[in-house]
PDB file of C-alpha atoms and ligand atoms in Angstrom:
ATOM      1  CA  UNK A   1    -103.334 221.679-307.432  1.00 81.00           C
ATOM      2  CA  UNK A   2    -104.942 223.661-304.430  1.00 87.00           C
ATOM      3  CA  UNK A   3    -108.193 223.082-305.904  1.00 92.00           C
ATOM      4  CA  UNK A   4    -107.664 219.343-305.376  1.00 92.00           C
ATOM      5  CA  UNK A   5    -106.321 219.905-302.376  1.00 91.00           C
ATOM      6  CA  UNK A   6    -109.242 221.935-300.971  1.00 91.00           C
ATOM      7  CA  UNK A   7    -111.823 219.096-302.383  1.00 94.00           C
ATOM      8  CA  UNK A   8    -110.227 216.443-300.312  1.00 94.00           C
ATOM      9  CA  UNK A   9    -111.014 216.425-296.973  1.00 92.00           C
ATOM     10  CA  UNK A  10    -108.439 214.433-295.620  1.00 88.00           C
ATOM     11  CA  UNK A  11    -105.530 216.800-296.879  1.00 89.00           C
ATOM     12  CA  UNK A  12    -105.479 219.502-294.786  1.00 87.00           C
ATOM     13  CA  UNK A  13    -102.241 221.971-296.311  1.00 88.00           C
ATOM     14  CA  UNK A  14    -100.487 224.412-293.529  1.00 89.00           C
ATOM     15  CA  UNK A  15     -98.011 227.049-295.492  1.00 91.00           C
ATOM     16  CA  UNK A  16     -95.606 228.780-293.190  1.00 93.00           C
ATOM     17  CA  UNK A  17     -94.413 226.011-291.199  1.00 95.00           C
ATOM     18  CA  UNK A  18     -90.599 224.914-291.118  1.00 96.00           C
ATOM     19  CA  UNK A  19     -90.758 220.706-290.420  1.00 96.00           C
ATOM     20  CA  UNK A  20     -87.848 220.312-287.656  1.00 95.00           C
ATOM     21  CA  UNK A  21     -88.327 216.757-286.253  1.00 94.00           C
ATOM     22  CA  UNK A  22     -90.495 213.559-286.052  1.00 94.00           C
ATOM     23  CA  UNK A  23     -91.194 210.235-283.703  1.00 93.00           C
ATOM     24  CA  UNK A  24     -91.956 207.194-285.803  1.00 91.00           C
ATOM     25  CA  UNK A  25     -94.370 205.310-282.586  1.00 91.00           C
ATOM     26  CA  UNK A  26     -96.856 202.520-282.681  1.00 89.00           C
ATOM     27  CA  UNK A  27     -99.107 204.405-283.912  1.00 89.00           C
ATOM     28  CA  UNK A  28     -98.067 205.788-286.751  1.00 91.00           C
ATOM     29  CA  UNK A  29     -95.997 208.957-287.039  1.00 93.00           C
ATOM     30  CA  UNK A  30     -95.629 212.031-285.301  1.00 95.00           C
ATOM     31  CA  UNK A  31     -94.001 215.748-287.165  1.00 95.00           C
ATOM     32  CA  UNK A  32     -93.098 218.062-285.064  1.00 96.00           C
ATOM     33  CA  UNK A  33     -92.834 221.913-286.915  1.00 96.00           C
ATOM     34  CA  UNK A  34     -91.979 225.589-286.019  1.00 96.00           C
ATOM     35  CA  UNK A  35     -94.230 228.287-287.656  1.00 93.00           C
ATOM     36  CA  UNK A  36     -95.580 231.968-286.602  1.00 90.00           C
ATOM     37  CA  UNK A  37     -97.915 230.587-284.213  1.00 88.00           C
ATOM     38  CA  UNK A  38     -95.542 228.514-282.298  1.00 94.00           C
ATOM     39  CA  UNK A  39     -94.621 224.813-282.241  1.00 95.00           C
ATOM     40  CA  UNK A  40     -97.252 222.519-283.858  1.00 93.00           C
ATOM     41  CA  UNK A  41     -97.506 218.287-283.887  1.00 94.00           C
ATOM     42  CA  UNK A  42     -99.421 216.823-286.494  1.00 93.00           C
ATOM     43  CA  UNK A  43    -100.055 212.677-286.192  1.00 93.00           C
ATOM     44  CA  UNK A  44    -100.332 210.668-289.216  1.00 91.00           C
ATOM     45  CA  UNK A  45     -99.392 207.133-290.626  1.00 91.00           C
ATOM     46  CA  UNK A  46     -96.531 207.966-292.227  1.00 91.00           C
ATOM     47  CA  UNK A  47     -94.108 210.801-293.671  1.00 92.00           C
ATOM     48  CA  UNK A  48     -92.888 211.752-296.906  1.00 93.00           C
ATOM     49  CA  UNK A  49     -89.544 214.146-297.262  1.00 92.00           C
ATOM     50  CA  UNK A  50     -90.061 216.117-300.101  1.00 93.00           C
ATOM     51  CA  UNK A  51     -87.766 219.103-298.394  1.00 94.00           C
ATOM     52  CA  UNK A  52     -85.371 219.740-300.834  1.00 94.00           C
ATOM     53  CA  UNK A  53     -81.660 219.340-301.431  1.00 93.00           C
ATOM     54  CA  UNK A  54     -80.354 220.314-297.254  1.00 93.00           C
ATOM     55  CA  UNK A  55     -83.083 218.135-296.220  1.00 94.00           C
ATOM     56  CA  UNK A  56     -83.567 218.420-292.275  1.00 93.00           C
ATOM     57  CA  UNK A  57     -85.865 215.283-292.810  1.00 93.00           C
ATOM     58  CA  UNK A  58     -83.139 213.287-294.384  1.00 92.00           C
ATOM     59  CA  UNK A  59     -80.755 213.933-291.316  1.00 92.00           C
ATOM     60  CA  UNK A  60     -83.101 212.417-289.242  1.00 91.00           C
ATOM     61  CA  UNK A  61     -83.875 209.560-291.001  1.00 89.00           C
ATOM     62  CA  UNK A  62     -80.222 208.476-290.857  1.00 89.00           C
ATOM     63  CA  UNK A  63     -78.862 209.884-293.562  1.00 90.00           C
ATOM     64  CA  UNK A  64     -76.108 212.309-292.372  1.00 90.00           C
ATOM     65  CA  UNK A  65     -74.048 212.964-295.638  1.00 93.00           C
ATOM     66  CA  UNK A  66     -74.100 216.515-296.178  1.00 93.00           C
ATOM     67  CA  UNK A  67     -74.499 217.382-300.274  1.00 95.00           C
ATOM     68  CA  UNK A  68     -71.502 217.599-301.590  1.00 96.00           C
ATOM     69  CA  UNK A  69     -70.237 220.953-304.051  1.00 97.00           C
ATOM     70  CA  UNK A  70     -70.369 219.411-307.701  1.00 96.00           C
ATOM     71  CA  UNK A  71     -67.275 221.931-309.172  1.00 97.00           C
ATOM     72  CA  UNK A  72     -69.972 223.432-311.349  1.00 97.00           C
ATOM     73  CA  UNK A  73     -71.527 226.696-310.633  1.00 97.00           C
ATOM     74  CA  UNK A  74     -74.533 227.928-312.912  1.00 98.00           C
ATOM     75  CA  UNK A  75     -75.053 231.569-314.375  1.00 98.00           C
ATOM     76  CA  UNK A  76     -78.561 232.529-315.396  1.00 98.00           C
ATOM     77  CA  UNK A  77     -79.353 235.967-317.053  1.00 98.00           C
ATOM     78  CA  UNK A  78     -82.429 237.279-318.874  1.00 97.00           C
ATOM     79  CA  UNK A  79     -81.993 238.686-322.704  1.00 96.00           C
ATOM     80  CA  UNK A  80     -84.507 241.083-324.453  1.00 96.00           C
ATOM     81  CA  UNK A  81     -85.077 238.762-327.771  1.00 96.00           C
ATOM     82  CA  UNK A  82     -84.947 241.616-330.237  1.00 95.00           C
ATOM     83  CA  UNK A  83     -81.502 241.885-328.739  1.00 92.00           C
ATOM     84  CA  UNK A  84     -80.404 238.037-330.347  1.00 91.00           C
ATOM     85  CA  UNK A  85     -79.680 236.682-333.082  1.00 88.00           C
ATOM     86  CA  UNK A  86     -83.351 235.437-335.021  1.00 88.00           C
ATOM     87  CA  UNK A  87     -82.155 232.307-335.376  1.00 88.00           C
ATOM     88  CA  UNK A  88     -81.238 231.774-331.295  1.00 92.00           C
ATOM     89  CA  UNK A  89     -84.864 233.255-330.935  1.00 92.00           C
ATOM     90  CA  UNK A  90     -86.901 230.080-332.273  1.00 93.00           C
ATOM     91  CA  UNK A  91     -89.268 228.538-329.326  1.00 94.00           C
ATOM     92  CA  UNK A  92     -86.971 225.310-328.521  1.00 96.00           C
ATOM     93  CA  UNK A  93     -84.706 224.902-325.964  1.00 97.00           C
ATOM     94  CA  UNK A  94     -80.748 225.652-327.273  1.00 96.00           C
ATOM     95  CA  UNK A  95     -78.564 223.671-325.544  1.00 97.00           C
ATOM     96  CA  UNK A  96     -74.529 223.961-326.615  1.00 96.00           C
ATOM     97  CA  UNK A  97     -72.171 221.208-325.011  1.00 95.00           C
ATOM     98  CA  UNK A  98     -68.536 221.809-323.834  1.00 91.00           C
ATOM     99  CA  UNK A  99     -66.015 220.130-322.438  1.00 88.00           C
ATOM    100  CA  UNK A 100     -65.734 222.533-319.474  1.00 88.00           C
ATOM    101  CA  UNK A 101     -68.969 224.133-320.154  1.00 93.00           C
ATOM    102  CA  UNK A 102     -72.262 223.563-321.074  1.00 95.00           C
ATOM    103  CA  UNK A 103     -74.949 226.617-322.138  1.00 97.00           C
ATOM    104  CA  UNK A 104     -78.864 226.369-322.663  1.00 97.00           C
ATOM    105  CA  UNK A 105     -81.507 229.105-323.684  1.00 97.00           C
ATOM    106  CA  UNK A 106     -84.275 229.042-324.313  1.00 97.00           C
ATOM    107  CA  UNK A 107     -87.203 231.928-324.891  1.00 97.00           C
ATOM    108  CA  UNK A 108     -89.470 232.972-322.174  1.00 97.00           C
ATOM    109  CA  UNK A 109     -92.749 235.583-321.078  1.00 97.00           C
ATOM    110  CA  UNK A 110     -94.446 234.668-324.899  1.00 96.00           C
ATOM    111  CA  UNK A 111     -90.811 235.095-326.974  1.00 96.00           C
ATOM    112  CA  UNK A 112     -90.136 238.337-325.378  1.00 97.00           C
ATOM    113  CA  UNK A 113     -86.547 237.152-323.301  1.00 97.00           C
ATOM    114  CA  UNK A 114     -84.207 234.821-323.581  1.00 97.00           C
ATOM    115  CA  UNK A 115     -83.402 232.649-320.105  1.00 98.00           C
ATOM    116  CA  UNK A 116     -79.395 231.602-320.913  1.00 98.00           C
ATOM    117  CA  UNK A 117     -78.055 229.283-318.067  1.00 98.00           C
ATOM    118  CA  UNK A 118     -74.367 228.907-318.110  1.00 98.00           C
ATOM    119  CA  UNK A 119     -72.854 225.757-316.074  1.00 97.00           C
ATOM    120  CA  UNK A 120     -69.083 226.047-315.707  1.00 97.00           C
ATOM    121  CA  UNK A 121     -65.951 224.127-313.822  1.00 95.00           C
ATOM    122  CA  UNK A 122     -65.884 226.590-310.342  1.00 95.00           C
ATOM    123  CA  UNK A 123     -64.728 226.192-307.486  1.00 95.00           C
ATOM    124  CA  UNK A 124     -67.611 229.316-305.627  1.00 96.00           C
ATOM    125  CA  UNK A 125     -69.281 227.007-303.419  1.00 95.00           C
ATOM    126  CA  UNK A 126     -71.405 229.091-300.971  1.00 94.00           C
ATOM    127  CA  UNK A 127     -74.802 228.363-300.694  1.00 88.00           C
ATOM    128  CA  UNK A 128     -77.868 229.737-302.205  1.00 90.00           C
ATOM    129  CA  UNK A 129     -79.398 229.993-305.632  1.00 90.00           C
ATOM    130  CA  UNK A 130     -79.396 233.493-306.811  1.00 95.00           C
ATOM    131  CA  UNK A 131     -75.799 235.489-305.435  1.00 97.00           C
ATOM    132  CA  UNK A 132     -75.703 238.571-308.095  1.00 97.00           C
ATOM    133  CA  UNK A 133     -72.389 238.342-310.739  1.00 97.00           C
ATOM    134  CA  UNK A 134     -71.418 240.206-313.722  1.00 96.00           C
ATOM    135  CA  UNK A 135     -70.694 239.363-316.674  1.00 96.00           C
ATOM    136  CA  UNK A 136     -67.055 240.498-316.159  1.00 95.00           C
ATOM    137  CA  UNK A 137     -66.682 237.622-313.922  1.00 95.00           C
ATOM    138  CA  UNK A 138     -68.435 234.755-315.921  1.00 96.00           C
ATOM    139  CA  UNK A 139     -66.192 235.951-319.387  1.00 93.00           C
ATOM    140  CA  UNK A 140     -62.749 234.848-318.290  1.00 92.00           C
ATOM    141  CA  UNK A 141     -64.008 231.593-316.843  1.00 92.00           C
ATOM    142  CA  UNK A 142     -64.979 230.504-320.414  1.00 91.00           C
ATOM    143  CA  UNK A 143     -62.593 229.633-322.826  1.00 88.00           C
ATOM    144  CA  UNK A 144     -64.506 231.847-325.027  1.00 86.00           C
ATOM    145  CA  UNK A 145     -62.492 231.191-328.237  1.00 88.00           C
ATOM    146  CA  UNK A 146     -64.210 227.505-328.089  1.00 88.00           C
ATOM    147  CA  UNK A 147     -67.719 229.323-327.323  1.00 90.00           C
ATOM    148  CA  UNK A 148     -69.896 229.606-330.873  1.00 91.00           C
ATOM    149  CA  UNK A 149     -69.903 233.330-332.172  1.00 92.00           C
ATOM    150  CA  UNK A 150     -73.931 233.579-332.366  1.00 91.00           C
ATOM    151  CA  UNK A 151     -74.057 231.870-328.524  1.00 93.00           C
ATOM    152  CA  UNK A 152     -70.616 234.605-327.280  1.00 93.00           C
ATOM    153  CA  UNK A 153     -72.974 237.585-328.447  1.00 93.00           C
ATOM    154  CA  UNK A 154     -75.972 236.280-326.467  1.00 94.00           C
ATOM    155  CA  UNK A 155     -73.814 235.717-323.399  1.00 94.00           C
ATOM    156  CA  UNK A 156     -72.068 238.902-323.978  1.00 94.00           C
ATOM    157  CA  UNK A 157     -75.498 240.702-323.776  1.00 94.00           C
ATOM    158  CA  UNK A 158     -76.428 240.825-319.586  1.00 96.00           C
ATOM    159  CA  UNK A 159     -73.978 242.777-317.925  1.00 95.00           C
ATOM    160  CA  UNK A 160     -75.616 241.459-314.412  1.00 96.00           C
ATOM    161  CA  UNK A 161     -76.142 237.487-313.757  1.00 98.00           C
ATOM    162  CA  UNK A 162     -77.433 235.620-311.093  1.00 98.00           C
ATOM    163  CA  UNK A 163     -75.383 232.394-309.560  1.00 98.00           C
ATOM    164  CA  UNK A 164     -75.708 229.433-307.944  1.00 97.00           C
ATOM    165  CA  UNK A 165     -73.203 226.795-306.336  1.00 98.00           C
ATOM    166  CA  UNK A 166     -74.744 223.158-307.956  1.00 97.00           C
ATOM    167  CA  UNK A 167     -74.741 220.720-305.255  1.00 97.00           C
ATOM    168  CA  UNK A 168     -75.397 216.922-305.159  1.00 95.00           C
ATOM    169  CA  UNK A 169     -76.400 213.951-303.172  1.00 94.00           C
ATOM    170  CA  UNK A 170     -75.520 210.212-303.606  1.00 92.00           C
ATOM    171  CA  UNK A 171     -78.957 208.272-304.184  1.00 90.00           C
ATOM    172  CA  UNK A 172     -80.135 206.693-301.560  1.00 88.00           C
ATOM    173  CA  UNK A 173     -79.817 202.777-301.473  1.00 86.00           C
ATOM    174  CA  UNK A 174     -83.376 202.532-299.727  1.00 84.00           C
ATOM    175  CA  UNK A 175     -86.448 205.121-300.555  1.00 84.00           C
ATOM    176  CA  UNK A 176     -88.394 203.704-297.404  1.00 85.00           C
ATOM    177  CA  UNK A 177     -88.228 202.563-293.755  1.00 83.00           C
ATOM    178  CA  UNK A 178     -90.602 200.875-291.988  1.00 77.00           C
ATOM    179  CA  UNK A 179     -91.664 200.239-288.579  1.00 73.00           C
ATOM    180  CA  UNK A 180     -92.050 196.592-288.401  1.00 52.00           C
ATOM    181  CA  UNK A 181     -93.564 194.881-285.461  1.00 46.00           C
TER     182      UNK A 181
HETATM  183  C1  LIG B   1     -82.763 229.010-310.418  1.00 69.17           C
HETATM  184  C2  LIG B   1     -83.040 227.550-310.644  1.00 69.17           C
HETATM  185  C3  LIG B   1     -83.528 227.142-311.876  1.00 69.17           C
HETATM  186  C4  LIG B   1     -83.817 225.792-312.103  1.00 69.17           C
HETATM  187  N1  LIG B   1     -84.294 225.437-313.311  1.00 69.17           N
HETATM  188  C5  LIG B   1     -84.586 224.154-313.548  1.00 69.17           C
HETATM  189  C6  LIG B   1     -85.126 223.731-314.796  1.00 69.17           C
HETATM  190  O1  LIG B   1     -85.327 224.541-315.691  1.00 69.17           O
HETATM  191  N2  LIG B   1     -85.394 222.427-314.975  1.00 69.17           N
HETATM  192  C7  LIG B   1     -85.174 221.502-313.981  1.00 69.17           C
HETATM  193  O2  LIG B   1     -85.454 220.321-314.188  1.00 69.17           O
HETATM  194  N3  LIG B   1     -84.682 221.868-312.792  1.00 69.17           N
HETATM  195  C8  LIG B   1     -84.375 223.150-312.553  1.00 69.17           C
HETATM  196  N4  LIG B   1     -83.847 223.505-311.357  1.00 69.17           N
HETATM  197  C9  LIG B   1     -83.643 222.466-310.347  1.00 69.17           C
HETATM  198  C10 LIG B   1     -84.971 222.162-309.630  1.00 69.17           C
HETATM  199  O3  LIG B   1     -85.466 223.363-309.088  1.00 69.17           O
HETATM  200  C11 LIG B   1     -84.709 221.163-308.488  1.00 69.17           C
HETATM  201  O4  LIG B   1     -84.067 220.014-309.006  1.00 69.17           O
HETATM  202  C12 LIG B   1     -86.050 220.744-307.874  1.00 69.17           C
HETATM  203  O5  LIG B   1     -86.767 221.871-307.460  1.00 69.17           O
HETATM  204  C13 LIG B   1     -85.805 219.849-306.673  1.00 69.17           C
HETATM  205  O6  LIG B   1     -87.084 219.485-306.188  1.00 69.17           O
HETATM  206  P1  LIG B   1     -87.315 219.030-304.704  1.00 69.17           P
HETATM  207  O7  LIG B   1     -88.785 218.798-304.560  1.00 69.17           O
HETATM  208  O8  LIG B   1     -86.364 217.923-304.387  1.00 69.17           O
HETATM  209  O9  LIG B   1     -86.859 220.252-303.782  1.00 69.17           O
HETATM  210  P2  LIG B   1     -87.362 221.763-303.744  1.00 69.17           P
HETATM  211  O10 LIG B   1     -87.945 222.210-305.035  1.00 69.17           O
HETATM  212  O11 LIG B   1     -86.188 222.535-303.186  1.00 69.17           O
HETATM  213  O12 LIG B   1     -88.565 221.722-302.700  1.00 69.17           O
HETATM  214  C14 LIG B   1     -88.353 221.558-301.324  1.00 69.17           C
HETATM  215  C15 LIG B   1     -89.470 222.277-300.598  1.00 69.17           C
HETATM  216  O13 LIG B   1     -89.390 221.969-299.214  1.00 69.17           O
HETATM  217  C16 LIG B   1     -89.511 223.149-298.460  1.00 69.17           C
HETATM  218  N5  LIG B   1     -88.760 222.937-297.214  1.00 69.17           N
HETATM  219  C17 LIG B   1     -87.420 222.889-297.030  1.00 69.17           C
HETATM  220  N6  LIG B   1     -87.117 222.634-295.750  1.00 69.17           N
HETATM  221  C18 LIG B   1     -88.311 222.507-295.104  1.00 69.17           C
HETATM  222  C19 LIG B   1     -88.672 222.234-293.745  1.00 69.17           C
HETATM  223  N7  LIG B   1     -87.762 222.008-292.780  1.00 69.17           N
HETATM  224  N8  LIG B   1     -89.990 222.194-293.431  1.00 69.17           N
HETATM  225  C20 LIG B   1     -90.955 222.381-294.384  1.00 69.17           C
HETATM  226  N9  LIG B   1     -90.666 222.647-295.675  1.00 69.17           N
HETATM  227  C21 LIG B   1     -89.363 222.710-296.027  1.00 69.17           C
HETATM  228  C22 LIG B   1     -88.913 224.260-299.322  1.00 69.17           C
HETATM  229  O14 LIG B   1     -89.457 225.515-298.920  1.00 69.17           O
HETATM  230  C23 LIG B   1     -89.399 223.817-300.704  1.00 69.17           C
HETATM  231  O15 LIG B   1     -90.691 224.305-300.970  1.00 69.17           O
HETATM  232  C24 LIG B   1     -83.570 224.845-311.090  1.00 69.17           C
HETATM  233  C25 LIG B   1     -83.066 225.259-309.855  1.00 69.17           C
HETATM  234  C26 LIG B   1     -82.804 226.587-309.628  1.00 69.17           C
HETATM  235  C27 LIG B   1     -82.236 227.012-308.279  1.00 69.17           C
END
């Protein structure tokens, strides 16, 4: 991708910069963006937002809804495969539906760890996408006699998870504006 980038010499790519604001003119568009070497305005004809789910962009386009906490937070934790069962260490992605929880694993780094992501009914809501947990936590929050044995040991293996609050947007009715004259 930055090999395609660097052959085209009308992209020019500038890391490092945080996007706060832009002017839609007759002209075109103008960004306006914060960055180690101070403010910086870059013209063009028109701009994309592509920054993620708090978009500043998509504020000031018009769209003020904030995203809005899904009651679902998901638990991630890396297994040693030696450490599961052989048959929960075949190269698919495992994916075990629940009515208040849903679980998927799947092997990673050549076979040699399992990624398990567990999504579960919660009402932890702060932002972020990696607050450490423990497994003590993540246990009584699953109605674990519902949970497959094989898919319980796995779970049961990481004593330390990572978290994250799953947030959500309502799609947007329009994907473009325009500046008509
Ligand atoms: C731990 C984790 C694991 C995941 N695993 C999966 C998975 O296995 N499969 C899957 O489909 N999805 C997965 N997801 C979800 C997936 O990451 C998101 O759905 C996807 O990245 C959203 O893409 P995006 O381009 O909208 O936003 P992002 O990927 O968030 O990209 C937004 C970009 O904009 C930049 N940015 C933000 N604000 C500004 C600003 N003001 N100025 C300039 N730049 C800015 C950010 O630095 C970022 O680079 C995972 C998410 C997490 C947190």
């Amino acid at each position: 991708m930055s090999s395609a980038v660097a052959e085209n010499l009308d992209i020019s790519l500038r890391l490092g910069v945080r996007v706060e604001d832009f002017v839609a003119h007759d002209n075109g568009v103008t960004v306006s963006a914060h960055g180690r070497g101070g403010v910086w305005h870059e013209h063009g004809d028109a701009v994309i937002a592509a920054d993620g789910l708090w978009s500043v962009m998509r504020t000031r386009m018009g769209y003020r809804e904030p995203p809005r906490f899904a009651g679902r937070t998901a638990w991630r934790a890396l297994v040693p495969a030696e450490q599961a069962p052989p048959n929960l260490r075949a190269p698919l992605i495992h994916l075990w539906l629940g009515r208040e929880a849903h679980i998927v694993h799947y092997p990673v780094k050549g076979g040699a760890l399992i990624n398990i992501v567990v999504i579960i009914n919660d009402g932890w809501n702060a932002p972020g996408w990696s607050a450490p947990a423990q497994r003590d936590e993540l246990l009584p929050r699953l109605s674990v006699e519902r949970v497959a044995p094989a898919v319980l040991g796995l779970i049961n293996q990481p004593k330390t998870w990572l978290k994250w609050a799953l947030f959500d947007r309502r799609p947007l009715l329009n994907w473009s504006q325009a500046r008509w004259r």
